[in-house]
Structures are given as C-alpha cells and as structure tokens.
PDB file of N, CA and C in Angstrom:
ATOM      1  N   MET A  27      63.209  82.414 -43.588  1.00  0.00           N
ATOM      2  CA  MET A  27      64.531  81.778 -42.819  1.00  0.00           C
ATOM      3  C   MET A  27      65.669  82.790 -43.744  1.00  0.00           C
ATOM      4  N   ALA A  28      66.609  83.185 -42.798  1.00  0.00           N
ATOM      5  CA  ALA A  28      67.678  83.803 -43.588  1.00  0.00           C
ATOM      6  C   ALA A  28      68.841  82.686 -44.092  1.00  0.00           C
ATOM      7  N   THR A  29      69.476  82.788 -45.377  1.00  0.00           N
ATOM      8  CA  THR A  29      70.415  81.833 -45.903  1.00  0.00           C
ATOM      9  C   THR A  29      71.449  82.479 -45.225  1.00  0.00           C
ATOM     10  N   LYS A  30      72.356  81.365 -44.812  1.00  0.00           N
ATOM     11  CA  LYS A  30      73.643  81.860 -44.075  1.00  0.00           C
ATOM     12  C   LYS A  30      74.663  81.820 -45.738  1.00  0.00           C
ATOM     13  N   LYS A  31      75.517  82.548 -45.166  1.00  0.00           N
ATOM     14  CA  LYS A  31      76.587  82.622 -46.288  1.00  0.00           C
ATOM     15  C   LYS A  31      77.441  81.370 -46.471  1.00  0.00           C
ATOM     16  N   PRO A  32      78.006  81.151 -47.524  1.00  0.00           N
ATOM     17  CA  PRO A  32      78.753  79.781 -47.756  1.00  0.00           C
ATOM     18  C   PRO A  32      79.768  79.704 -46.675  1.00  0.00           C
ATOM     19  N   GLU A  33      80.752  80.590 -46.798  1.00  0.00           N
ATOM     20  CA  GLU A  33      81.767  80.478 -45.527  1.00  0.00           C
ATOM     21  C   GLU A  33      81.403  80.331 -44.332  1.00  0.00           C
ATOM     22  N   ASN A  34      80.282  80.538 -43.839  1.00  0.00           N
ATOM     23  CA  ASN A  34      79.782  80.193 -42.520  1.00  0.00           C
ATOM     24  C   ASN A  34      79.174  78.982 -42.359  1.00  0.00           C
ATOM     25  N   LEU A  35      78.743  78.302 -43.525  1.00  0.00           N
ATOM     26  CA  LEU A  35      78.378  76.876 -43.370  1.00  0.00           C
ATOM     27  C   LEU A  35      79.630  75.948 -42.904  1.00  0.00           C
ATOM     28  N   SER A  36      79.269  74.783 -42.376  1.00  0.00           N
ATOM     29  CA  SER A  36      80.108  73.467 -42.314  1.00  0.00           C
ATOM     30  C   SER A  36      80.252  72.735 -43.853  1.00  0.00           C
ATOM     31  N   PHE A  37      81.469  72.304 -43.744  1.00  0.00           N
ATOM     32  CA  PHE A  37      81.573  71.915 -45.278  1.00  0.00           C
ATOM     33  C   PHE A  37      80.704  70.659 -45.408  1.00  0.00           C
ATOM     34  N   GLU A  38      80.021  69.989 -44.244  1.00  0.00           N
ATOM     35  CA  GLU A  38      78.660  69.320 -44.774  1.00  0.00           C
ATOM     36  C   GLU A  38      77.437  69.532 -44.804  1.00  0.00           C
ATOM     37  N   GLN A  39      77.384  70.728 -44.060  1.00  0.00           N
ATOM     38  CA  GLN A  39      76.333  71.563 -45.044  1.00  0.00           C
ATOM     39  C   GLN A  39      76.355  72.436 -45.876  1.00  0.00           C
ATOM     40  N   ALA A  40      77.211  72.516 -46.477  1.00  0.00           N
ATOM     41  CA  ALA A  40      77.510  73.265 -47.938  1.00  0.00           C
ATOM     42  C   ALA A  40      77.121  72.136 -48.851  1.00  0.00           C
ATOM     43  N   LEU A  41      77.773  70.913 -48.870  1.00  0.00           N
ATOM     44  CA  LEU A  41      77.854  69.847 -49.447  1.00  0.00           C
ATOM     45  C   LEU A  41      76.458  69.486 -49.931  1.00  0.00           C
ATOM     46  N   GLU A  42      75.503  69.337 -48.350  1.00  0.00           N
ATOM     47  CA  GLU A  42      74.070  69.175 -48.435  1.00  0.00           C
ATOM     48  C   GLU A  42      73.061  69.834 -49.020  1.00  0.00           C
ATOM     49  N   GLU A  43      73.431  70.947 -49.083  1.00  0.00           N
ATOM     50  CA  GLU A  43      72.892  72.306 -49.858  1.00  0.00           C
ATOM     51  C   GLU A  43      73.170  72.237 -51.293  1.00  0.00           C
ATOM     52  N   LEU A  44      74.115  72.130 -51.657  1.00  0.00           N
ATOM     53  CA  LEU A  44      74.521  71.695 -53.192  1.00  0.00           C
ATOM     54  C   LEU A  44      73.800  70.591 -53.502  1.00  0.00           C
ATOM     55  N   SER A  45      74.013  69.773 -53.105  1.00  0.00           N
ATOM     56  CA  SER A  45      73.270  68.494 -53.748  1.00  0.00           C
ATOM     57  C   SER A  45      71.754  68.644 -53.592  1.00  0.00           C
ATOM     58  N   THR A  46      71.151  69.752 -52.892  1.00  0.00           N
ATOM     59  CA  THR A  46      69.601  69.987 -52.905  1.00  0.00           C
ATOM     60  C   THR A  46      69.424  70.873 -54.373  1.00  0.00           C
ATOM     61  N   ILE A  47      70.423  71.708 -54.209  1.00  0.00           N
ATOM     62  CA  ILE A  47      70.682  72.550 -55.448  1.00  0.00           C
ATOM     63  C   ILE A  47      70.660  71.948 -56.792  1.00  0.00           C
ATOM     64  N   VAL A  48      71.459  70.910 -56.843  1.00  0.00           N
ATOM     65  CA  VAL A  48      71.428  69.989 -58.132  1.00  0.00           C
ATOM     66  C   VAL A  48      70.205  69.444 -58.040  1.00  0.00           C
ATOM     67  N   SER A  49      69.773  68.629 -57.100  1.00  0.00           N
ATOM     68  CA  SER A  49      68.459  67.774 -57.455  1.00  0.00           C
ATOM     69  C   SER A  49      67.306  68.952 -57.986  1.00  0.00           C
ATOM     70  N   ASP A  50      67.355  69.759 -57.307  1.00  0.00           N
ATOM     71  CA  ASP A  50      65.996  70.814 -57.745  1.00  0.00           C
ATOM     72  C   ASP A  50      66.545  71.317 -59.325  1.00  0.00           C
ATOM     73  N   MET A  51      67.383  71.531 -59.433  1.00  0.00           N
ATOM     74  CA  MET A  51      68.173  72.059 -61.090  1.00  0.00           C
ATOM     75  C   MET A  51      67.560  70.866 -61.716  1.00  0.00           C
ATOM     76  N   GLU A  52      68.171  69.886 -61.487  1.00  0.00           N
ATOM     77  CA  GLU A  52      68.243  68.572 -62.727  1.00  0.00           C
ATOM     78  C   GLU A  52      66.413  68.100 -62.804  1.00  0.00           C
ATOM     79  N   GLN A  53      65.530  68.384 -61.759  1.00  0.00           N
ATOM     80  CA  GLN A  53      64.036  68.111 -61.594  1.00  0.00           C
ATOM     81  C   GLN A  53      63.202  69.144 -63.062  1.00  0.00           C
ATOM     82  N   GLY A  54      63.994  70.228 -63.536  1.00  0.00           N
ATOM     83  CA  GLY A  54      63.477  71.295 -64.416  1.00  0.00           C
ATOM     84  C   GLY A  54      62.200  71.831 -64.131  1.00  0.00           C
ATOM     85  N   ASP A  55      62.214  72.310 -62.975  1.00  0.00           N
ATOM     86  CA  ASP A  55      60.791  72.694 -62.510  1.00  0.00           C
ATOM     87  C   ASP A  55      61.182  74.469 -62.060  1.00  0.00           C
ATOM     88  N   LEU A  56      62.165  74.812 -62.449  1.00  0.00           N
ATOM     89  CA  LEU A  56      62.738  76.201 -61.695  1.00  0.00           C
ATOM     90  C   LEU A  56      62.531  77.315 -63.116  1.00  0.00           C
ATOM     91  N   SER A  57      62.133  78.404 -62.743  1.00  0.00           N
ATOM     92  CA  SER A  57      62.108  79.495 -63.947  1.00  0.00           C
ATOM     93  C   SER A  57      63.899  79.798 -64.005  1.00  0.00           C
ATOM     94  N   LEU A  58      63.890  80.651 -65.146  1.00  0.00           N
ATOM     95  CA  LEU A  58      65.103  80.903 -65.403  1.00  0.00           C
ATOM     96  C   LEU A  58      65.947  81.601 -64.404  1.00  0.00           C
ATOM     97  N   GLU A  59      65.016  82.782 -63.972  1.00  0.00           N
ATOM     98  CA  GLU A  59      65.527  83.385 -62.570  1.00  0.00           C
ATOM     99  C   GLU A  59      65.959  82.619 -61.845  1.00  0.00           C
ATOM    100  N   GLN A  60      64.891  81.940 -61.192  1.00  0.00           N
ATOM    101  CA  GLN A  60      65.309  80.939 -59.839  1.00  0.00           C
ATOM    102  C   GLN A  60      66.672  79.877 -60.473  1.00  0.00           C
ATOM    103  N   SER A  61      66.628  79.494 -61.680  1.00  0.00           N
ATOM    104  CA  SER A  61      67.905  78.673 -61.960  1.00  0.00           C
ATOM    105  C   SER A  61      69.222  79.348 -61.895  1.00  0.00           C
ATOM    106  N   LEU A  62      69.003  80.528 -62.141  1.00  0.00           N
ATOM    107  CA  LEU A  62      70.409  81.440 -62.326  1.00  0.00           C
ATOM    108  C   LEU A  62      70.892  81.719 -60.665  1.00  0.00           C
ATOM    109  N   LYS A  63      69.688  81.932 -59.914  1.00  0.00           N
ATOM    110  CA  LYS A  63      70.153  82.321 -58.546  1.00  0.00           C
ATOM    111  C   LYS A  63      70.393  80.720 -58.027  1.00  0.00           C
ATOM    112  N   GLN A  64      70.003  79.914 -58.289  1.00  0.00           N
ATOM    113  CA  GLN A  64      70.538  78.522 -57.531  1.00  0.00           C
ATOM    114  C   GLN A  64      71.725  78.524 -58.155  1.00  0.00           C
ATOM    115  N   PHE A  65      72.181  78.555 -59.471  1.00  0.00           N
ATOM    116  CA  PHE A  65      73.297  78.262 -59.835  1.00  0.00           C
ATOM    117  C   PHE A  65      74.553  79.349 -59.391  1.00  0.00           C
ATOM    118  N   GLU A  66      74.202  80.701 -59.023  1.00  0.00           N
ATOM    119  CA  GLU A  66      74.986  81.304 -58.202  1.00  0.00           C
ATOM    120  C   GLU A  66      75.216  81.096 -56.873  1.00  0.00           C
ATOM    121  N   ARG A  67      74.401  80.507 -56.413  1.00  0.00           N
ATOM    122  CA  ARG A  67      74.367  79.782 -54.715  1.00  0.00           C
ATOM    123  C   ARG A  67      75.206  78.545 -54.811  1.00  0.00           C
ATOM    124  N   GLY A  68      75.127  77.944 -55.738  1.00  0.00           N
ATOM    125  CA  GLY A  68      75.675  76.469 -56.055  1.00  0.00           C
ATOM    126  C   GLY A  68      77.492  76.938 -56.191  1.00  0.00           C
ATOM    127  N   ILE A  69      77.699  77.879 -56.997  1.00  0.00           N
ATOM    128  CA  ILE A  69      78.953  78.029 -57.403  1.00  0.00           C
ATOM    129  C   ILE A  69      79.725  79.223 -56.238  1.00  0.00           C
ATOM    130  N   ALA A  70      79.050  79.461 -55.148  1.00  0.00           N
ATOM    131  CA  ALA A  70      79.559  80.175 -53.988  1.00  0.00           C
ATOM    132  C   ALA A  70      79.752  78.947 -53.054  1.00  0.00           C
ATOM    133  N   LEU A  71      78.714  77.992 -53.055  1.00  0.00           N
ATOM    134  CA  LEU A  71      78.905  76.843 -52.157  1.00  0.00           C
ATOM    135  C   LEU A  71      80.157  75.849 -52.511  1.00  0.00           C
ATOM    136  N   ALA A  72      80.215  75.785 -53.597  1.00  0.00           N
ATOM    137  CA  ALA A  72      81.448  74.918 -54.337  1.00  0.00           C
ATOM    138  C   ALA A  72      82.731  75.652 -54.077  1.00  0.00           C
ATOM    139  N   SER A  73      82.628  76.953 -54.052  1.00  0.00           N
ATOM    140  CA  SER A  73      83.866  77.695 -53.731  1.00  0.00           C
ATOM    141  C   SER A  73      84.289  77.444 -52.453  1.00  0.00           C
ATOM    142  N   ALA A  74      83.520  77.906 -51.338  1.00  0.00           N
ATOM    143  CA  ALA A  74      83.684  77.675 -50.054  1.00  0.00           C
ATOM    144  C   ALA A  74      84.194  76.427 -49.572  1.00  0.00           C
ATOM    145  N   SER A  75      83.378  75.418 -49.922  1.00  0.00           N
ATOM    146  CA  SER A  75      84.010  74.056 -49.719  1.00  0.00           C
ATOM    147  C   SER A  75      85.238  73.569 -50.482  1.00  0.00           C
ATOM    148  N   SER A  76      85.642  74.084 -51.482  1.00  0.00           N
ATOM    149  CA  SER A  76      86.485  73.929 -51.857  1.00  0.00           C
ATOM    150  C   SER A  76      88.112  74.539 -50.933  1.00  0.00           C
ATOM    151  N   GLY A  77      87.845  75.499 -50.575  1.00  0.00           N
ATOM    152  CA  GLY A  77      88.524  76.674 -49.505  1.00  0.00           C
ATOM    153  C   GLY A  77      88.770  75.703 -48.140  1.00  0.00           C
ATOM    154  N   LYS A  78      87.440  75.231 -47.959  1.00  0.00           N
ATOM    155  CA  LYS A  78      87.964  74.421 -46.657  1.00  0.00           C
ATOM    156  C   LYS A  78      88.553  72.993 -47.011  1.00  0.00           C
ATOM    157  N   LEU A  79      88.455  72.325 -48.011  1.00  0.00           N
ATOM    158  CA  LEU A  79      89.151  71.213 -48.002  1.00  0.00           C
ATOM    159  C   LEU A  79      90.590  71.588 -48.271  1.00  0.00           C
ATOM    160  N   GLN A  80      90.966  72.807 -48.936  1.00  0.00           N
ATOM    161  CA  GLN A  80      92.531  73.309 -48.867  1.00  0.00           C
ATOM    162  C   GLN A  80      93.036  73.261 -47.604  1.00  0.00           C
ATOM    163  N   GLN A  81      92.150  73.867 -46.913  1.00  0.00           N
ATOM    164  CA  GLN A  81      92.633  74.307 -45.453  1.00  0.00           C
ATOM    165  C   GLN A  81      93.007  72.914 -44.625  1.00  0.00           C
ATOM    166  N   ALA A  82      91.819  72.083 -44.812  1.00  0.00           N
ATOM    167  CA  ALA A  82      91.973  70.820 -44.227  1.00  0.00           C
ATOM    168  C   ALA A  82      93.189  70.169 -44.604  1.00  0.00           C
ATOM    169  N   GLU A  83      93.743  69.940 -46.012  1.00  0.00           N
ATOM    170  CA  GLU A  83      94.726  69.861 -46.339  1.00  0.00           C
ATOM    171  C   GLU A  83      96.173  70.171 -45.846  1.00  0.00           C
ATOM    172  N   GLN A  84      95.901  71.196 -45.998  1.00  0.00           N
ATOM    173  CA  GLN A  84      97.064  72.039 -45.201  1.00  0.00           C
ATOM    174  C   GLN A  84      97.564  71.592 -43.554  1.00  0.00           C
ATOM    175  N   LYS A  85      96.352  71.419 -43.277  1.00  0.00           N
ATOM    176  CA  LYS A  85      96.496  70.977 -41.404  1.00  0.00           C
ATOM    177  C   LYS A  85      97.114  69.632 -41.134  1.00  0.00           C
ATOM    178  N   VAL A  86      96.497  68.888 -42.095  1.00  0.00           N
ATOM    179  CA  VAL A  86      97.150  67.407 -41.941  1.00  0.00           C
ATOM    180  C   VAL A  86      98.435  67.506 -42.449  1.00  0.00           C
ATOM    181  N   SER A  87      98.863  68.117 -43.633  1.00  0.00           N
ATOM    182  CA  SER A  87     100.282  68.259 -43.892  1.00  0.00           C
ATOM    183  C   SER A  87     101.130  68.892 -42.973  1.00  0.00           C
ATOM    184  N   ILE A  88     100.671  70.023 -42.183  1.00  0.00           N
ATOM    185  CA  ILE A  88     101.527  70.132 -41.003  1.00  0.00           C
ATOM    186  C   ILE A  88     101.690  69.506 -39.918  1.00  0.00           C
ATOM    187  N   LEU A  89     100.189  68.663 -39.637  1.00  0.00           N
ATOM    188  CA  LEU A  89     100.432  67.650 -38.406  1.00  0.00           C
ATOM    189  C   LEU A  89     101.244  66.605 -39.043  1.00  0.00           C
ATOM    190  N   LEU A  90     101.269  66.334 -39.779  1.00  0.00           N
ATOM    191  CA  LEU A  90     102.373  65.264 -40.589  1.00  0.00           C
ATOM    192  C   LEU A  90     103.752  65.615 -40.720  1.00  0.00           C
ATOM    193  N   GLY A  91     104.089  66.911 -40.444  1.00  0.00           N
ATOM    194  CA  GLY A  91     105.362  67.508 -40.692  1.00  0.00           C
ATOM    195  C   GLY A  91     105.604  67.474 -42.281  1.00  0.00           C
ATOM    196  N   ASN A  92     104.869  67.107 -43.115  1.00  0.00           N
ATOM    197  CA  ASN A  92     105.661  67.566 -44.408  1.00  0.00           C
ATOM    198  C   ASN A  92     105.840  68.877 -44.788  1.00  0.00           C
ATOM    199  N   GLY A  93     106.555  68.908 -45.789  1.00  0.00           N
ATOM    200  CA  GLY A  93     107.178  69.815 -46.262  1.00  0.00           C
ATOM    201  C   GLY A  93     106.117  70.108 -47.615  1.00  0.00           C
ATOM    202  N   GLU A  94     106.285  71.853 -47.758  1.00  0.00           N
ATOM    203  CA  GLU A  94     105.223  72.151 -48.988  1.00  0.00           C
ATOM    204  C   GLU A  94     105.289  71.227 -50.315  1.00  0.00           C
ATOM    205  N   LYS A  95     106.477  70.638 -50.491  1.00  0.00           N
ATOM    206  CA  LYS A  95     106.918  69.899 -51.582  1.00  0.00           C
ATOM    207  C   LYS A  95     106.457  68.257 -51.673  1.00  0.00           C
ATOM    208  N   SER A  96     106.205  67.952 -50.808  1.00  0.00           N
ATOM    209  CA  SER A  96     105.835  66.582 -50.478  1.00  0.00           C
ATOM    210  C   SER A  96     104.681  66.488 -50.964  1.00  0.00           C
ATOM    211  N   VAL A  97     104.871  65.201 -51.879  1.00  0.00           N
ATOM    212  CA  VAL A  97     103.894  64.393 -52.578  1.00  0.00           C
ATOM    213  C   VAL A  97     102.583  64.257 -52.049  1.00  0.00           C
ATOM    214  N   LEU A  98     101.261  64.407 -51.829  1.00  0.00           N
ATOM    215  CA  LEU A  98     100.215  63.646 -51.262  1.00  0.00           C
ATOM    216  C   LEU A  98      99.914  62.163 -51.842  1.00  0.00           C
ATOM    217  N   THR A  99      99.692  61.514 -50.795  1.00  0.00           N
ATOM    218  CA  THR A  99      99.420  59.705 -51.289  1.00  0.00           C
ATOM    219  C   THR A  99      98.351  59.868 -50.705  1.00  0.00           C
ATOM    220  N   ASN A 100      97.478  58.438 -51.788  1.00  0.00           N
ATOM    221  CA  ASN A 100      96.405  57.906 -51.416  1.00  0.00           C
ATOM    222  C   ASN A 100      96.377  57.243 -50.041  1.00  0.00           C
ATOM    223  N   PHE A 101      95.025  57.426 -49.196  1.00  0.00           N
ATOM    224  CA  PHE A 101      95.128  56.780 -47.835  1.00  0.00           C
ATOM    225  C   PHE A 101      94.469  55.431 -48.013  1.00  0.00           C
ATOM    226  N   ASP A 102      95.004  54.432 -47.610  1.00  0.00           N
ATOM    227  CA  ASP A 102      94.444  53.105 -47.733  1.00  0.00           C
ATOM    228  C   ASP A 102      94.103  52.855 -46.125  1.00  0.00           C
ATOM    229  N   ASN A 103      92.699  52.663 -46.243  1.00  0.00           N
ATOM    230  CA  ASN A 103      92.126  51.950 -44.755  1.00  0.00           C
ATOM    231  C   ASN A 103      91.830  50.524 -44.703  1.00  0.00           C
ATOM    232  N   ASP A 104      92.950  49.940 -43.990  1.00  0.00           N
ATOM    233  CA  ASP A 104      92.924  48.302 -43.921  1.00  0.00           C
ATOM    234  C   ASP A 104      92.118  48.075 -42.701  1.00  0.00           C
ATOM    235  N   MET A 105      91.199  48.829 -42.126  1.00  0.00           N
ATOM    236  CA  MET A 105      90.845  48.685 -40.892  1.00  0.00           C
ATOM    237  C   MET A 105      89.318  48.071 -41.293  1.00  0.00           C
ATOM    238  N   GLU A 106      88.986  47.718 -42.194  1.00  0.00           N
ATOM    239  CA  GLU A 106      87.467  46.929 -42.680  1.00  0.00           C
ATOM    240  C   GLU A 106      87.661  45.655 -42.436  1.00  0.00           C
TER     241      GLU A 106
END
C-alpha cells in the first residue's frame, strides 16, 4: 500500500497516523533504521498538520472580520 504524502492527508488522518507512530515508537520494538524512518514521517505529519491549523485559523479570522493584529481569545462552549 502506498503511503500518502502528509500534505495530502486530512488533518484527522495525519493525527491518527502520528498517534500510531508515537505508539509504535514507545513500544521500543522498532530497529534504529525503522525508528528514524518513523520519526522522519512523524515530523512531516506534524508539520503538515501545523500548516493546516494555521490555514484554519486564518479562515476563521477572515470569517469573523478580524484584522491581522486582532488577539485570539479562548472559545467557551456554554452549550453543554
């Protein structure tokens, strides 16, 4: 099975794969070479996810009509 490029995965898919990588590495059963490959993949996934989060933040800011210098505030969900 071909591995998708991190930038082609959804945010959720990238996080799920990253979680699997962390779990595999924590078990300590991987060789050094496998660990380095997994680490490299994890860094790429984290970077792609970070970029997607920044894009989402920018979209929300635009939709709310906030300027670039506006301060982000915490979201309080009182609907519970």
